[in-house]
Coordinates of C-alpha atoms and ligand atoms in Angstrom, one line a residue:
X113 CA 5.6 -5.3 -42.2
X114 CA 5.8 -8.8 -43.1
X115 CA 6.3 -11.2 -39.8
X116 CA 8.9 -13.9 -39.3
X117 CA 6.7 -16.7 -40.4
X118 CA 6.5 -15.2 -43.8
X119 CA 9.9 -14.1 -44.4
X120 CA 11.0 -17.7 -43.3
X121 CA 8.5 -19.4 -45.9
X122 CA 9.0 -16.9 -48.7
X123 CA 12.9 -17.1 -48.6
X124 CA 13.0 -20.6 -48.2
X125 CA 11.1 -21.3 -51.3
X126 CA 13.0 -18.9 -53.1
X127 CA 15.9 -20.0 -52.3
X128 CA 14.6 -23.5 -52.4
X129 CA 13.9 -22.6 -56.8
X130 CA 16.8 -20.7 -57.3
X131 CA 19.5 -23.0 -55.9
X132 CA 17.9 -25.5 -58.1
X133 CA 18.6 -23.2 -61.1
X134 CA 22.0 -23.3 -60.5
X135 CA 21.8 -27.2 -60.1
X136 CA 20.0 -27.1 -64.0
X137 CA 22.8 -24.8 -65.1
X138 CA 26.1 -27.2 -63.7
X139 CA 26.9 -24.4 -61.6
X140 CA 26.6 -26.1 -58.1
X141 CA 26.8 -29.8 -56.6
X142 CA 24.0 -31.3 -55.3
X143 CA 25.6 -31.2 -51.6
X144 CA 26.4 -26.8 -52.8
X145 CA 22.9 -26.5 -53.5
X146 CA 21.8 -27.6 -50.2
X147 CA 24.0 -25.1 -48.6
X148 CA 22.7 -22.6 -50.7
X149 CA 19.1 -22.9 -49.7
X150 CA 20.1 -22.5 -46.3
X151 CA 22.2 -19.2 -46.9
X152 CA 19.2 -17.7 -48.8
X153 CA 16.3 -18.4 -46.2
X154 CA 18.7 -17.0 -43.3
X155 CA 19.6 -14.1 -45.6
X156 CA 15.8 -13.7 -45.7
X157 CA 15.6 -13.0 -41.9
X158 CA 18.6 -11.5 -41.9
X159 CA 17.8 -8.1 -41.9
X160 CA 15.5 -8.3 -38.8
X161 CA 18.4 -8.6 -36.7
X162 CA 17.8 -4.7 -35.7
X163 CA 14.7 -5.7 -34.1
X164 CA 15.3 -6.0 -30.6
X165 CA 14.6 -9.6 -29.2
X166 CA 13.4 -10.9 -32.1
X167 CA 13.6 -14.4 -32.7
X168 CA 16.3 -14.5 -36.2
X169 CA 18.5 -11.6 -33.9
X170 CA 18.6 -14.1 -31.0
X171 CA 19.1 -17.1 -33.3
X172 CA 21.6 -15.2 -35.4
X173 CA 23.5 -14.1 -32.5
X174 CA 23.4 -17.4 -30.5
X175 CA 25.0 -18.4 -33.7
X176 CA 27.4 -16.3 -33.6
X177 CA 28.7 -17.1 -30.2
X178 CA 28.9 -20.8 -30.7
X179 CA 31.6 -20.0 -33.7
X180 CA 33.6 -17.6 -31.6
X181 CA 33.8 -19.5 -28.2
X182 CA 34.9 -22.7 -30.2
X183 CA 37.5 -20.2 -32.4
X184 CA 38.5 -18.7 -28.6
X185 CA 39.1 -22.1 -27.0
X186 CA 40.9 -23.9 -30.4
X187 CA 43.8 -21.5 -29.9
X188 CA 44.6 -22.9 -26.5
X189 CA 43.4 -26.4 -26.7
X190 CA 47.5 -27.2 -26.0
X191 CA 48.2 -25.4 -23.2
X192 CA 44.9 -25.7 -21.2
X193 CA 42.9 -27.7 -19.1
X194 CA 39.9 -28.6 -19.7
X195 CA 38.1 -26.7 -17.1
X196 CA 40.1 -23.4 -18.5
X197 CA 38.8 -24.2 -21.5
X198 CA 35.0 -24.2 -20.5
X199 CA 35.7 -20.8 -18.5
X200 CA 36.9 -19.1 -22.3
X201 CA 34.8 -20.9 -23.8
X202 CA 31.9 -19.5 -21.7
X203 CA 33.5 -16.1 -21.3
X204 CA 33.4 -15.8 -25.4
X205 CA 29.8 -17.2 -25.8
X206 CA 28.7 -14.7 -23.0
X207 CA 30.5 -11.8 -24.6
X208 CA 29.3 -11.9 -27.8
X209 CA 25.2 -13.3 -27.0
X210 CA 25.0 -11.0 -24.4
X211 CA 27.3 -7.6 -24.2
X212 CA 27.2 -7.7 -28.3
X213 CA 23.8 -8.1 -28.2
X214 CA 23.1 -5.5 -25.8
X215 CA 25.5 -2.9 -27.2
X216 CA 24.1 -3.8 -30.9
X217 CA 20.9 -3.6 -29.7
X218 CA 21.2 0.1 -28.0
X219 CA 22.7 1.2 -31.2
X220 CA 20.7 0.2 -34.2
X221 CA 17.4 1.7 -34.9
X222 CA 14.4 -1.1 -36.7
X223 CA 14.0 -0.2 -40.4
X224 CA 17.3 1.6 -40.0
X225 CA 20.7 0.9 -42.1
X226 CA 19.7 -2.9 -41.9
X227 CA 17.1 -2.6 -44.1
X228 CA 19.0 -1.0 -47.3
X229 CA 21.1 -2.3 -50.3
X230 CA 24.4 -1.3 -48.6
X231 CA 23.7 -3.3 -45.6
X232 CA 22.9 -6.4 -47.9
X233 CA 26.0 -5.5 -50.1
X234 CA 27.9 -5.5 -47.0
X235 CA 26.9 -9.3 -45.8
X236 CA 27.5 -10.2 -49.6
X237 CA 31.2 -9.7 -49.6
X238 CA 30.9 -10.9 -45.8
X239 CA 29.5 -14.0 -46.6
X240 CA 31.7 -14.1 -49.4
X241 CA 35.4 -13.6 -47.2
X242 CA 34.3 -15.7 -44.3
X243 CA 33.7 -18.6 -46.8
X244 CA 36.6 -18.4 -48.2
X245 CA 39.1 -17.6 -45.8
X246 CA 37.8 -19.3 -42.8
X247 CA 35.8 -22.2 -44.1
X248 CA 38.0 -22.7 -47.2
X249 CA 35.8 -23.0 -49.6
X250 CA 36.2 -22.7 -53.6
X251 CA 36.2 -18.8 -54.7
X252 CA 32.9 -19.7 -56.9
X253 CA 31.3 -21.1 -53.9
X254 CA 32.2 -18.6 -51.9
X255 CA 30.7 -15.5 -54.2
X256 CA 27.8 -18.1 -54.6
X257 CA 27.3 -18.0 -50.9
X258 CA 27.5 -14.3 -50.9
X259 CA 24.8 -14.2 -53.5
X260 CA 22.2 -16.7 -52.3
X261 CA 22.8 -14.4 -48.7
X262 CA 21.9 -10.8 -50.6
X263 CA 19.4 -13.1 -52.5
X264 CA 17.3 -13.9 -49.4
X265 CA 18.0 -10.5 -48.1
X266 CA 16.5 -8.3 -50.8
X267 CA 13.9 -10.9 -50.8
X268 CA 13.0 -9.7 -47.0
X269 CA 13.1 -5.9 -48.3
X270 CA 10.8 -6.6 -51.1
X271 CA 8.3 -8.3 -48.9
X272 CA 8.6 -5.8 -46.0
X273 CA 7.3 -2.9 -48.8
X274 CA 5.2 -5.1 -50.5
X275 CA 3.4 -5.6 -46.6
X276 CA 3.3 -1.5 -46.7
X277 CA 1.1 -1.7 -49.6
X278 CA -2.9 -1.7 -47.8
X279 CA -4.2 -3.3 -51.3
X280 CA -7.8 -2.8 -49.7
X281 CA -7.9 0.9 -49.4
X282 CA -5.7 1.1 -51.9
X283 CA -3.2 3.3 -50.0
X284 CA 0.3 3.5 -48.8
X285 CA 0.9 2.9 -45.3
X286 CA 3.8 5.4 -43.3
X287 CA 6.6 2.7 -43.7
X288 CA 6.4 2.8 -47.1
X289 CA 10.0 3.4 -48.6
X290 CA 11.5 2.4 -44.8
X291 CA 12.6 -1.3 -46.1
X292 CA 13.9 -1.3 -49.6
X293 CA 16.5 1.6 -49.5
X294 CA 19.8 2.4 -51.0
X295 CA 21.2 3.8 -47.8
X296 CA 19.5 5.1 -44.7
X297 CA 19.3 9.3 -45.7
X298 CA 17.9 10.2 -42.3
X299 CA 21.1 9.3 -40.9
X300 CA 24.1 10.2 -42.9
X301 CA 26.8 9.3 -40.0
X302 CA 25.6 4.9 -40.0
X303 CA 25.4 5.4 -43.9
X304 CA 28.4 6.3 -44.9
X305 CA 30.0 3.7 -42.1
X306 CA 27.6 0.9 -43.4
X307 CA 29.1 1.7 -47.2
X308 CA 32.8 2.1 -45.8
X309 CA 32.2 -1.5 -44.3
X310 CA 30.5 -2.8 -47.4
X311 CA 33.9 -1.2 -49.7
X312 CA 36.4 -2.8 -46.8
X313 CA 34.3 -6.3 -47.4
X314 CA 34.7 -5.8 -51.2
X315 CA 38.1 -5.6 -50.9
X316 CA 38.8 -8.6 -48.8
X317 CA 36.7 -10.8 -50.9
X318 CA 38.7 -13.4 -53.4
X319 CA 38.6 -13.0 -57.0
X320 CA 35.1 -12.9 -58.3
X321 CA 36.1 -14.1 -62.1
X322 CA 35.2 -18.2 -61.3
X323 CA 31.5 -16.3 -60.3
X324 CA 31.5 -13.8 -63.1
X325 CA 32.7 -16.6 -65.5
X326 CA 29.2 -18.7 -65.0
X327 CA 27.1 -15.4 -64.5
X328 CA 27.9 -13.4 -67.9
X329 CA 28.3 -17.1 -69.9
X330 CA 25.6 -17.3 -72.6
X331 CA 26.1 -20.8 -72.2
X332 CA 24.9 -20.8 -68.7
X333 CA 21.4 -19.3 -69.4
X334 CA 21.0 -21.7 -72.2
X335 CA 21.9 -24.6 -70.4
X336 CA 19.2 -23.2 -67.9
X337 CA 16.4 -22.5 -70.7
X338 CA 17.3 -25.7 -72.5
X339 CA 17.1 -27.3 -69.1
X340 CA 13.5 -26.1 -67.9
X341 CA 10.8 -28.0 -70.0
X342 CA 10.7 -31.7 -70.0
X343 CA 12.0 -33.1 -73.3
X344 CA 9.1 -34.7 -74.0
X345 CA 6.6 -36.4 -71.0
X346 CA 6.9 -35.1 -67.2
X347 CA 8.1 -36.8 -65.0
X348 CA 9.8 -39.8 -67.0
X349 CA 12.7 -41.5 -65.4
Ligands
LIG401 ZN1 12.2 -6.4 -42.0

């Protein structure tokens, strides 16, 4: 398998070209596109997260915390005192880094449902709902957010097989076919929840037609291809 160091390089500098695709095409803002490159290079560790203390599930989860103790203590920023609101702060912080963790980590299994095209469906339409309703962003920033997410995460699958490939001997190690799945088959009971979460996501996500109207556009891929060369010299201001 492919270590963190890679993942992290490879997604970021696929993130990095595609985010300026969309900037070529007038799809995203300069200030979008940043954002963009983020959400591709974590999607790109994403899927590691089912590897107990691992560095992206700690980071990921630490993460995590921080935006649920301040939504915990926001609620009662009227009515309490500043000491109450460190103890819920620190109470929702420490539930979710810690019990979450723990019970997340007893129950998910490395190379498991996280490492399969329903699990990076699912943080699509995740990614994609969470931007729009609770950071209020724009419906074709919030699919694009979804994308550059799956992006990075099939980008993390890819490498994890193409790392099962021993090119020297010219042989296929035993995790072959563990990373890049549709759904996890050994274990019906997490698949079918996995793609009943992914459907549920779908259906909470805004309309995808502001998304769909720059992705099947003719005029988009032109403006890309039109875009790509240099007119004329390199580099001229
Ligand atoms: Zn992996």
């Amino acid at each position: 398998m492919a270590n963190f160091k890679t993942h992290l390089g490879v997604a970021a500098v696929g993130s990095g070209l595609l985010a300026t695709v969309c900037l070529g095409a007038g799809m995203s803002s300069p200030q979008e596109v940043v954002t963009l490159s983020v959400v591709g290079t974590v999607g790109g560790l994403l899927p590691d997260i089912d590897l107990d203390h691992s560095s992206p599930t700690k980071l990921i989860f630490t993460a995590l915390a921080i935006v649920f103790a301040f939504l915990a203590a926001f609620n009662r920023v009227a009515s309490y005192s500043i000491i109450e609101l460190w103890i819920v702060w620190g109470v929702a912080y420490g539930a979710v880094r810690y019990l979450a963790l723990g019970v997340f980590s007893a129950l998910t299994v490395h190379r498991g449902i996280f490492h399969s095209l329903v699990a990076a469906l699912f943080f699509w339409f995740l990614a994609t709902s969470l931007s729009y309703y609770l950071f209020a962003l724009s419906a074709l920033f919030a699919w694009s957010i979804g994308f550059f997410l799956f992006f990075g995460y099939i980008v993390h699958l890819l490498l994890d097989e193409l790392f099962s490939v021993d090119l020297l001997n010219s042989r296929l190690k035993s995790s072959f076919g563990t990373a890049l799945k549709i759904a996890d088959f050994h274990n019906a009971r997490t698949s079918l929840l996995m793609t009943a979460a992914a459907l549920l996501m779908f259906f909470s996500t805004p309309s995808a037609q502001p998304f769909l109207d720059w992705v099947t556009n003719k005029q988009t891929y032109l403006n890309i291809a039109d875009r790509f060369l240099p007119e004329a010299l390199w580099f001229v201001l």
